[in-house]
mmCIF file of C-alpha atoms in Angstrom:
data_model
loop_
_atom_site.group_PDB
_atom_site.id
_atom_site.type_symbol
_atom_site.label_atom_id
_atom_site.label_comp_id
_atom_site.label_asym_id
_atom_site.label_seq_id
_atom_site.Cartn_x
_atom_site.Cartn_y
_atom_site.Cartn_z
ATOM 1 C CA MET A 23 140.142 166.346 105.998
ATOM 2 C CA ASP A 24 136.642 167.181 107.243
ATOM 3 C CA PHE A 25 134.315 169.751 105.713
ATOM 4 C CA PHE A 26 130.901 170.304 104.132
ATOM 5 C CA LEU A 27 129.853 171.183 100.584
ATOM 6 C CA LEU A 28 126.641 172.679 99.264
ATOM 7 C CA ILE A 29 125.922 170.849 95.995
ATOM 8 C CA ASP A 30 123.328 171.799 93.375
ATOM 9 C CA LYS A 31 122.076 168.365 92.283
ATOM 10 C CA PRO A 32 120.982 168.227 88.644
ATOM 11 C CA SER A 33 117.966 166.265 87.444
ATOM 12 C CA GLY A 34 118.545 162.695 86.305
ATOM 13 C CA ILE A 35 120.994 161.545 88.979
ATOM 14 C CA THR A 36 120.313 160.287 92.489
ATOM 15 C CA SER A 37 121.503 161.807 95.756
ATOM 16 C CA PHE A 38 123.752 158.759 96.151
ATOM 17 C CA ASP A 39 125.274 159.480 92.723
ATOM 18 C CA VAL A 40 126.281 162.878 94.112
ATOM 19 C CA VAL A 41 127.879 161.215 97.151
ATOM 20 C CA TYR A 42 129.802 158.858 94.844
ATOM 21 C CA LYS A 43 131.091 161.774 92.745
ATOM 22 C CA VAL A 44 132.260 163.610 95.883
ATOM 23 C CA LYS A 45 134.036 160.458 97.123
ATOM 24 C CA LYS A 46 135.781 160.120 93.779
ATOM 25 C CA ALA A 47 136.733 163.806 93.548
ATOM 26 C CA PHE A 48 138.369 163.910 96.996
ATOM 27 C CA GLY A 49 139.446 160.300 97.414
ATOM 28 C CA ILE A 50 137.553 160.025 100.710
ATOM 29 C CA LYS A 51 135.363 157.045 101.641
ATOM 30 C CA LYS A 52 133.317 158.636 104.424
ATOM 31 C CA VAL A 53 130.814 160.934 102.691
ATOM 32 C CA GLY A 54 127.103 161.463 103.332
ATOM 33 C CA HIS A 55 124.263 163.873 102.588
ATOM 34 C CA SER A 56 121.596 165.695 104.566
ATOM 35 C CA GLY A 57 118.459 164.251 102.948
ATOM 36 C CA ILE A 58 117.400 162.541 99.726
ATOM 37 C CA LEU A 59 116.231 164.463 96.682
ATOM 38 C CA ASP A 60 114.193 162.519 94.104
ATOM 39 C CA LYS A 61 116.091 161.598 90.949
ATOM 40 C CA LEU A 62 114.077 164.028 88.805
ATOM 41 C CA ALA A 63 114.342 166.865 91.341
ATOM 42 C CA THR A 64 117.128 169.445 91.402
ATOM 43 C CA GLY A 65 118.650 171.611 94.051
ATOM 44 C CA LEU A 66 120.449 171.763 97.342
ATOM 45 C CA LEU A 67 122.207 168.832 98.972
ATOM 46 C CA VAL A 68 124.338 169.487 102.048
ATOM 47 C CA VAL A 69 127.186 166.975 101.738
ATOM 48 C CA ALA A 70 129.447 165.994 104.643
ATOM 49 C CA VAL A 71 133.011 164.939 103.755
ATOM 50 C CA GLY A 72 135.095 163.001 106.288
ATOM 51 C CA LYS A 73 134.407 160.914 109.396
ATOM 52 C CA GLN A 74 133.954 163.830 111.813
ATOM 53 C CA ALA A 75 131.733 165.776 109.406
ATOM 54 C CA THR A 76 129.391 162.831 108.778
ATOM 55 C CA LYS A 77 128.874 162.496 112.549
ATOM 56 C CA LEU A 78 126.931 165.780 112.355
ATOM 57 C CA LEU A 79 124.536 164.661 109.602
ATOM 58 C CA GLU A 80 121.868 163.480 112.059
ATOM 59 C CA PHE A 81 121.395 167.113 113.088
ATOM 60 C CA LEU A 82 121.174 168.354 109.490
ATOM 61 C CA ILE A 83 118.657 165.770 108.294
ATOM 62 C CA HIS A 84 115.914 167.252 110.480
ATOM 63 C CA LEU A 85 116.301 170.839 109.235
ATOM 64 C CA ASP A 86 113.313 172.423 107.479
ATOM 65 C CA LYS A 87 113.370 172.739 103.690
ATOM 66 C CA THR A 88 112.208 175.264 101.076
ATOM 67 C CA TYR A 89 111.219 174.230 97.541
ATOM 68 C CA GLU A 90 110.214 175.788 94.252
ATOM 69 C CA VAL A 91 107.384 173.679 92.862
ATOM 70 C CA GLU A 92 105.612 173.335 89.511
ATOM 71 C CA MET A 93 102.426 171.316 89.074
ATOM 72 C CA ILE A 94 99.808 170.429 86.473
ATOM 73 C CA LEU A 95 96.101 170.225 87.307
ATOM 74 C CA GLY A 96 93.816 167.744 85.538
ATOM 75 C CA MET A 97 96.061 164.688 85.827
ATOM 76 C CA LYS A 98 96.711 161.826 88.203
ATOM 77 C CA SER A 99 99.796 159.653 88.542
ATOM 78 C CA ASP A 100 100.683 156.650 90.696
ATOM 79 C CA THR A 101 104.006 158.335 91.521
ATOM 80 C CA TYR A 102 102.329 161.745 92.038
ATOM 81 C CA ASP A 103 104.654 163.220 89.369
ATOM 82 C CA LEU A 104 105.232 162.955 85.607
ATOM 83 C CA SER A 105 107.432 159.846 85.884
ATOM 84 C CA GLY A 106 104.504 157.523 86.623
ATOM 85 C CA ASN A 107 101.457 156.196 84.811
ATOM 86 C CA LEU A 108 99.425 159.280 83.890
ATOM 87 C CA GLU A 109 95.657 159.491 83.806
ATOM 88 C CA VAL A 110 94.117 162.645 82.296
ATOM 89 C CA PHE A 111 90.956 164.038 83.905
ATOM 90 C CA ASP A 112 88.145 164.094 81.313
ATOM 91 C CA GLY A 113 86.177 166.950 82.867
ATOM 92 C CA LYS A 114 86.722 170.706 82.848
ATOM 93 C CA VAL A 115 89.585 172.214 84.817
ATOM 94 C CA ASP A 116 88.520 175.828 85.090
ATOM 95 C CA PHE A 117 89.298 176.834 88.662
ATOM 96 C CA GLY A 118 90.258 180.427 89.347
ATOM 97 C CA ASP A 119 93.673 181.208 90.755
ATOM 98 C CA GLU A 120 92.245 182.453 94.057
ATOM 99 C CA GLU A 121 90.195 179.287 94.504
ATOM 100 C CA ILE A 122 93.252 177.085 93.949
ATOM 101 C CA LEU A 123 95.436 179.196 96.231
ATOM 102 C CA THR A 124 92.830 179.139 99.025
ATOM 103 C CA ILE A 125 92.715 175.339 98.984
ATOM 104 C CA LEU A 126 96.504 175.102 98.670
ATOM 105 C CA LYS A 127 97.014 177.346 101.693
ATOM 106 C CA SER A 128 94.578 175.209 103.690
ATOM 107 C CA PHE A 129 97.493 172.765 103.977
ATOM 108 C CA GLU A 130 99.560 175.299 105.935
ATOM 109 C CA GLY A 131 100.233 174.367 109.539
ATOM 110 C CA GLU A 132 100.592 170.982 111.185
ATOM 111 C CA ILE A 133 98.953 168.317 109.027
ATOM 112 C CA MET A 134 98.756 164.544 108.687
ATOM 113 C CA GLN A 135 100.263 163.546 105.353
ATOM 114 C CA LYS A 136 100.433 160.153 103.646
ATOM 115 C CA PRO A 137 103.734 159.619 101.776
ATOM 116 C CA PRO A 138 103.683 158.401 98.158
ATOM 117 C CA GLN A 139 103.938 154.650 97.657
ATOM 118 C CA TYR A 140 106.826 155.357 95.309
ATOM 119 C CA SER A 141 109.201 156.705 97.938
ATOM 120 C CA ALA A 142 112.501 155.877 99.619
ATOM 121 C CA LEU A 143 110.760 155.153 102.930
ATOM 122 C CA LYS A 144 111.701 151.700 104.149
ATOM 123 C CA ILE A 145 109.349 148.946 105.258
ATOM 124 C CA ASN A 146 111.224 146.207 107.120
ATOM 125 C CA GLY A 147 114.489 147.371 105.587
ATOM 126 C CA LYS A 148 113.224 147.590 102.005
ATOM 127 C CA ARG A 149 112.170 150.716 100.103
ATOM 128 C CA ALA A 150 108.446 151.164 99.608
ATOM 129 C CA SER A 151 109.017 151.949 95.912
ATOM 130 C CA ASP A 152 110.875 148.637 95.397
ATOM 131 C CA ARG A 153 108.057 146.708 97.050
ATOM 132 C CA VAL A 154 105.438 148.391 94.827
ATOM 133 C CA ARG A 155 107.450 147.627 91.664
ATOM 134 C CA GLN A 156 107.577 143.980 92.732
ATOM 135 C CA GLY A 157 103.792 143.887 92.945
ATOM 136 C CA GLU A 158 103.358 144.180 96.700
ATOM 137 C CA ASP A 159 100.476 146.137 98.236
ATOM 138 C CA VAL A 160 102.005 148.976 100.228
ATOM 139 C CA ASP A 161 99.996 151.079 102.646
ATOM 140 C CA LEU A 162 102.119 153.797 104.249
ATOM 141 C CA LYS A 163 100.754 155.413 107.390
ATOM 142 C CA ALA A 164 100.021 159.140 107.466
ATOM 143 C CA ARG A 165 102.642 161.147 109.348
ATOM 144 C CA LYS A 166 102.584 164.490 111.104
ATOM 145 C CA VAL A 167 104.437 167.176 109.135
ATOM 146 C CA THR A 168 104.395 170.970 109.146
ATOM 147 C CA VAL A 169 103.898 173.273 106.162
ATOM 148 C CA TYR A 170 105.146 176.623 107.441
ATOM 149 C CA ARG A 171 104.378 178.772 104.425
ATOM 150 C CA ILE A 172 103.132 178.587 100.836
ATOM 151 C CA GLU A 173 103.841 181.656 98.722
ATOM 152 C CA ASN A 174 104.665 183.044 95.248
ATOM 153 C CA PHE A 175 101.720 181.171 93.714
ATOM 154 C CA ASP A 176 101.410 181.876 89.991
ATOM 155 C CA ARG A 177 99.882 180.435 86.817
ATOM 156 C CA ILE A 178 102.311 179.307 84.096
ATOM 157 C CA LYS A 179 101.016 180.174 80.622
ATOM 158 C CA GLU A 180 103.333 178.068 78.488
ATOM 159 C CA THR A 181 103.429 174.267 78.371
ATOM 160 C CA ARG A 182 106.158 171.682 77.825
ATOM 161 C CA LEU A 183 103.704 168.942 76.913
ATOM 162 C CA ASN A 184 103.296 167.645 73.347
ATOM 163 C CA ASP A 185 99.622 168.553 73.284
ATOM 164 C CA SER A 186 97.502 171.249 74.886
ATOM 165 C CA SER A 187 96.514 169.228 77.956
ATOM 166 C CA GLY A 188 98.745 171.314 80.214
ATOM 167 C CA GLN A 189 97.896 174.701 78.691
ATOM 168 C CA GLY A 190 96.526 177.063 81.313
ATOM 169 C CA LYS A 191 96.589 174.332 83.991
ATOM 170 C CA ARG A 192 100.208 174.651 85.106
ATOM 171 C CA PHE A 193 101.135 176.522 88.269
ATOM 172 C CA ARG A 194 104.161 177.301 90.372
ATOM 173 C CA PHE A 195 104.608 178.086 94.063
ATOM 174 C CA ASN A 196 107.194 178.017 96.854
ATOM 175 C CA VAL A 197 106.755 175.953 99.995
ATOM 176 C CA HIS A 198 108.663 176.083 103.283
ATOM 177 C CA CYS A 199 108.086 172.865 105.210
ATOM 178 C CA SER A 200 109.438 170.540 107.861
ATOM 179 C CA SER A 201 111.765 167.666 107.147
ATOM 180 C CA GLY A 202 109.802 164.591 106.074
ATOM 181 C CA THR A 203 107.213 166.548 104.081
ATOM 182 C CA TYR A 204 106.536 165.112 100.621
ATOM 183 C CA VAL A 205 105.780 167.896 98.149
ATOM 184 C CA ARG A 206 104.475 165.280 95.701
ATOM 185 C CA SER A 207 101.870 164.308 98.299
ATOM 186 C CA LEU A 208 101.004 167.960 98.879
ATOM 187 C CA VAL A 209 100.285 168.403 95.163
ATOM 188 C CA HIS A 210 98.412 165.092 94.975
ATOM 189 C CA ASP A 211 96.250 166.011 97.978
ATOM 190 C CA LEU A 212 95.460 169.401 96.411
ATOM 191 C CA GLY A 213 94.282 167.611 93.255
ATOM 192 C CA ALA A 214 92.101 165.316 95.351
ATOM 193 C CA LYS A 215 90.453 168.283 97.079
ATOM 194 C CA LEU A 216 89.824 169.982 93.737
ATOM 195 C CA GLY A 217 88.473 166.723 92.323
ATOM 196 C CA CYS A 218 90.456 166.906 89.083
ATOM 197 C CA GLY A 219 93.810 165.479 90.141
ATOM 198 C CA ALA A 220 97.222 167.149 90.136
ATOM 199 C CA VAL A 221 100.789 166.003 89.520
ATOM 200 C CA MET A 222 104.104 167.601 90.360
ATOM 201 C CA SER A 223 105.997 168.500 87.185
ATOM 202 C CA ASN A 224 109.128 170.088 88.652
ATOM 203 C CA LEU A 225 110.792 170.352 92.067
ATOM 204 C CA ARG A 226 113.815 172.380 93.127
ATOM 205 C CA ARG A 227 115.120 172.540 96.698
ATOM 206 C CA VAL A 228 116.480 176.019 97.375
ATOM 207 C CA LYS A 229 117.067 175.986 101.136
ATOM 208 C CA VAL A 230 117.988 173.523 103.885
ATOM 209 C CA GLY A 231 117.722 175.271 107.235
ATOM 210 C CA GLY A 232 119.975 178.323 106.924
ATOM 211 C CA PHE A 233 121.820 176.979 103.859
ATOM 212 C CA ASP A 234 120.932 178.501 100.480
ATOM 213 C CA ILE A 235 121.222 177.234 96.895
ATOM 214 C CA LYS A 236 122.870 180.564 96.003
ATOM 215 C CA ASP A 237 126.006 179.387 97.833
ATOM 216 C CA SER A 238 126.138 175.967 96.168
ATOM 217 C CA LEU A 239 128.564 174.294 93.803
ATOM 218 C CA LYS A 240 127.648 172.711 90.472
ATOM 219 C CA ILE A 241 128.373 168.984 90.356
ATOM 220 C CA GLU A 242 130.558 169.409 87.252
ATOM 221 C CA ASP A 243 132.826 171.814 89.163
ATOM 222 C CA LEU A 244 133.822 169.234 91.786
ATOM 223 C CA ASN A 245 136.915 168.129 89.893
ATOM 224 C CA LYS A 246 137.945 171.731 89.243
ATOM 225 C CA MET A 247 138.257 172.736 92.884
ATOM 226 C CA ASP A 248 141.567 174.446 93.689
ATOM 227 C CA ASN A 249 142.852 177.138 96.041
ATOM 228 C CA ALA A 250 140.568 179.659 94.361
ATOM 229 C CA THR A 251 137.449 177.607 95.107
ATOM 230 C CA ASN A 252 138.389 176.187 98.517
ATOM 231 C CA HIS A 253 136.156 178.840 100.062
ATOM 232 C CA MET A 254 133.270 176.598 98.924
ATOM 233 C CA GLN A 255 134.339 174.124 101.617
ATOM 234 C CA ILE A 256 132.487 174.841 104.868
ATOM 235 C CA SER A 257 134.362 173.999 108.057
ATOM 236 C CA ILE A 258 132.911 171.905 110.872
ATOM 237 C CA ASN A 259 133.158 174.945 113.165
ATOM 238 C CA ASP A 260 131.048 177.029 110.763
ATOM 239 C CA ILE A 261 128.399 174.309 110.498
ATOM 240 C CA VAL A 262 128.272 173.841 114.270
ATOM 241 C CA ASN A 263 127.886 177.585 114.844
ATOM 242 C CA LYS A 264 124.862 177.549 112.505
ATOM 243 C CA LEU A 265 123.235 174.553 114.177
ATOM 244 C CA PHE A 266 123.878 174.931 117.902
ATOM 245 C CA CYS A 267 124.245 177.330 120.783
ATOM 246 C CA ARG A 268 127.948 177.496 121.679
ATOM 247 C CA ILE A 269 129.479 177.096 125.137
ATOM 248 C CA ASN A 270 133.152 177.420 126.081
ATOM 249 C CA LEU A 271 134.652 174.858 128.457
ATOM 250 C CA ASN A 272 137.446 175.481 130.912
ATOM 251 C CA LYS A 273 140.354 173.030 131.064
ATOM 252 C CA ILE A 274 138.876 170.899 133.875
ATOM 253 C CA GLU A 275 135.533 170.621 132.058
ATOM 254 C CA PHE A 276 137.314 169.762 128.818
ATOM 255 C CA GLU A 277 139.271 166.949 130.455
ATOM 256 C CA LYS A 278 136.047 165.474 131.874
ATOM 257 C CA VAL A 279 134.155 165.755 128.583
ATOM 258 C CA LYS A 280 137.040 164.197 126.668
ATOM 259 C CA CYS A 281 136.688 161.136 128.921
ATOM 260 C CA GLY A 282 132.909 161.014 128.473
ATOM 261 C CA LYS A 283 132.131 162.279 131.980
ATOM 262 C CA ILE A 284 129.260 164.552 132.975
ATOM 263 C CA ILE A 285 129.772 168.184 133.947
ATOM 264 C CA VAL A 286 127.628 170.643 135.901
ATOM 265 C CA ASP A 287 125.445 172.867 133.717
ATOM 266 C CA HIS A 288 126.203 176.455 134.701
ATOM 267 C CA PHE A 289 125.865 177.958 131.228
ATOM 268 C CA GLU A 290 122.233 179.152 131.474
ATOM 269 C CA LYS A 291 121.288 178.070 127.942
ATOM 270 C CA GLU A 292 117.780 176.945 127.037
ATOM 271 C CA GLU A 293 118.735 174.674 124.122
ATOM 272 C CA GLU A 294 118.777 170.909 124.741
ATOM 273 C CA ASN A 295 121.888 170.258 122.628
ATOM 274 C CA LEU A 296 124.950 172.454 123.060
ATOM 275 C CA ALA A 297 128.174 172.691 121.060
ATOM 276 C CA ALA A 298 131.131 172.606 123.445
ATOM 277 C CA PHE A 299 134.343 174.393 122.482
ATOM 278 C CA TYR A 300 137.732 174.395 124.156
ATOM 279 C CA ASP A 301 140.489 176.765 123.127
ATOM 280 C CA ASP A 302 138.258 177.841 120.199
ATOM 281 C CA GLN A 303 138.037 174.268 118.878
ATOM 282 C CA PHE A 304 134.802 172.308 118.652
ATOM 283 C CA VAL A 305 135.112 169.213 120.851
ATOM 284 C CA SER A 306 131.670 167.801 121.694
ATOM 285 C CA ILE A 307 127.876 167.880 121.513
ATOM 286 C CA LEU A 308 126.492 167.926 125.051
ATOM 287 C CA LYS A 309 122.897 167.157 126.020
ATOM 288 C CA LYS A 310 121.146 168.822 128.941
ATOM 289 C CA GLU A 311 119.670 166.531 131.599
ATOM 290 C CA GLY A 312 118.419 168.556 134.522
ATOM 291 C CA GLU A 313 121.369 170.368 136.068
ATOM 292 C CA ILE A 314 124.053 168.358 134.315
ATOM 293 C CA LEU A 315 125.417 168.038 130.781
ATOM 294 C CA LYS A 316 126.103 164.608 129.322
ATOM 295 C CA VAL A 317 128.329 163.853 126.362
ATOM 296 C CA TYR A 318 126.194 162.981 123.342
ATOM 297 C CA LYS A 319 129.021 162.850 120.819
ATOM 298 C CA ASN A 320 132.718 163.721 121.045
ATOM 299 C CA PHE A 321 134.731 164.974 118.073
#
């Protein structure tokens, strides 16, 4: 049994909690996901179920992401969101919407971004966030990421805070960015440019590559899956067709590939990685090297 699920992760559980629930629901040990969502964040996780499906996760992890973001100006936090130690800015926060949007959109394009100290990034095998909590000084290097587009910027009038500190200072926007981009850092860096600080108050992932939250399954519905909801299971063939350019092997080529041997590249495809099919079944990922194709991974 090998397939993929699109899961809408609720706030308050980790991405690994989702994996555990999928394992339990289907009685399968080999389960993985396409990229961590923070515990407080919600939204799309692409979950691979079964040994063959999880072999494709390395190609899903690097897909671009789209998020719906909410933030509060006039605050700082060591975690860059509301879960950390908050420090309220004591000056005026009276920027116009256009001024904020102009600075926010200055982050579009290829940028160098420093991840938050409180992150799942590992330093010598240990999470940066765990090292910080244990009192270590952590200095993460800035990394190159791409912010493709920031849009749907809007001011939020209401506030969820107990006092009026968030009134008129809360905003929402959508961001489409490369894998590895930290939206918390984006918000933090905006606050630094404005000089008043900013924290992320809500994050929802709505797209991973070509996969959309609209097609996802609620975590509480996992145990209710039956013949009527099996259409929520995405086959390996469907995933592969979304990710790769397809080539069809003849029998001789198939026999060589099955044994891990190279074949001549006569397919005239520009992509570096190709999905090889034989008799309409997905059999291998092949990698171009000059005029030959080498087996990267057989299935």
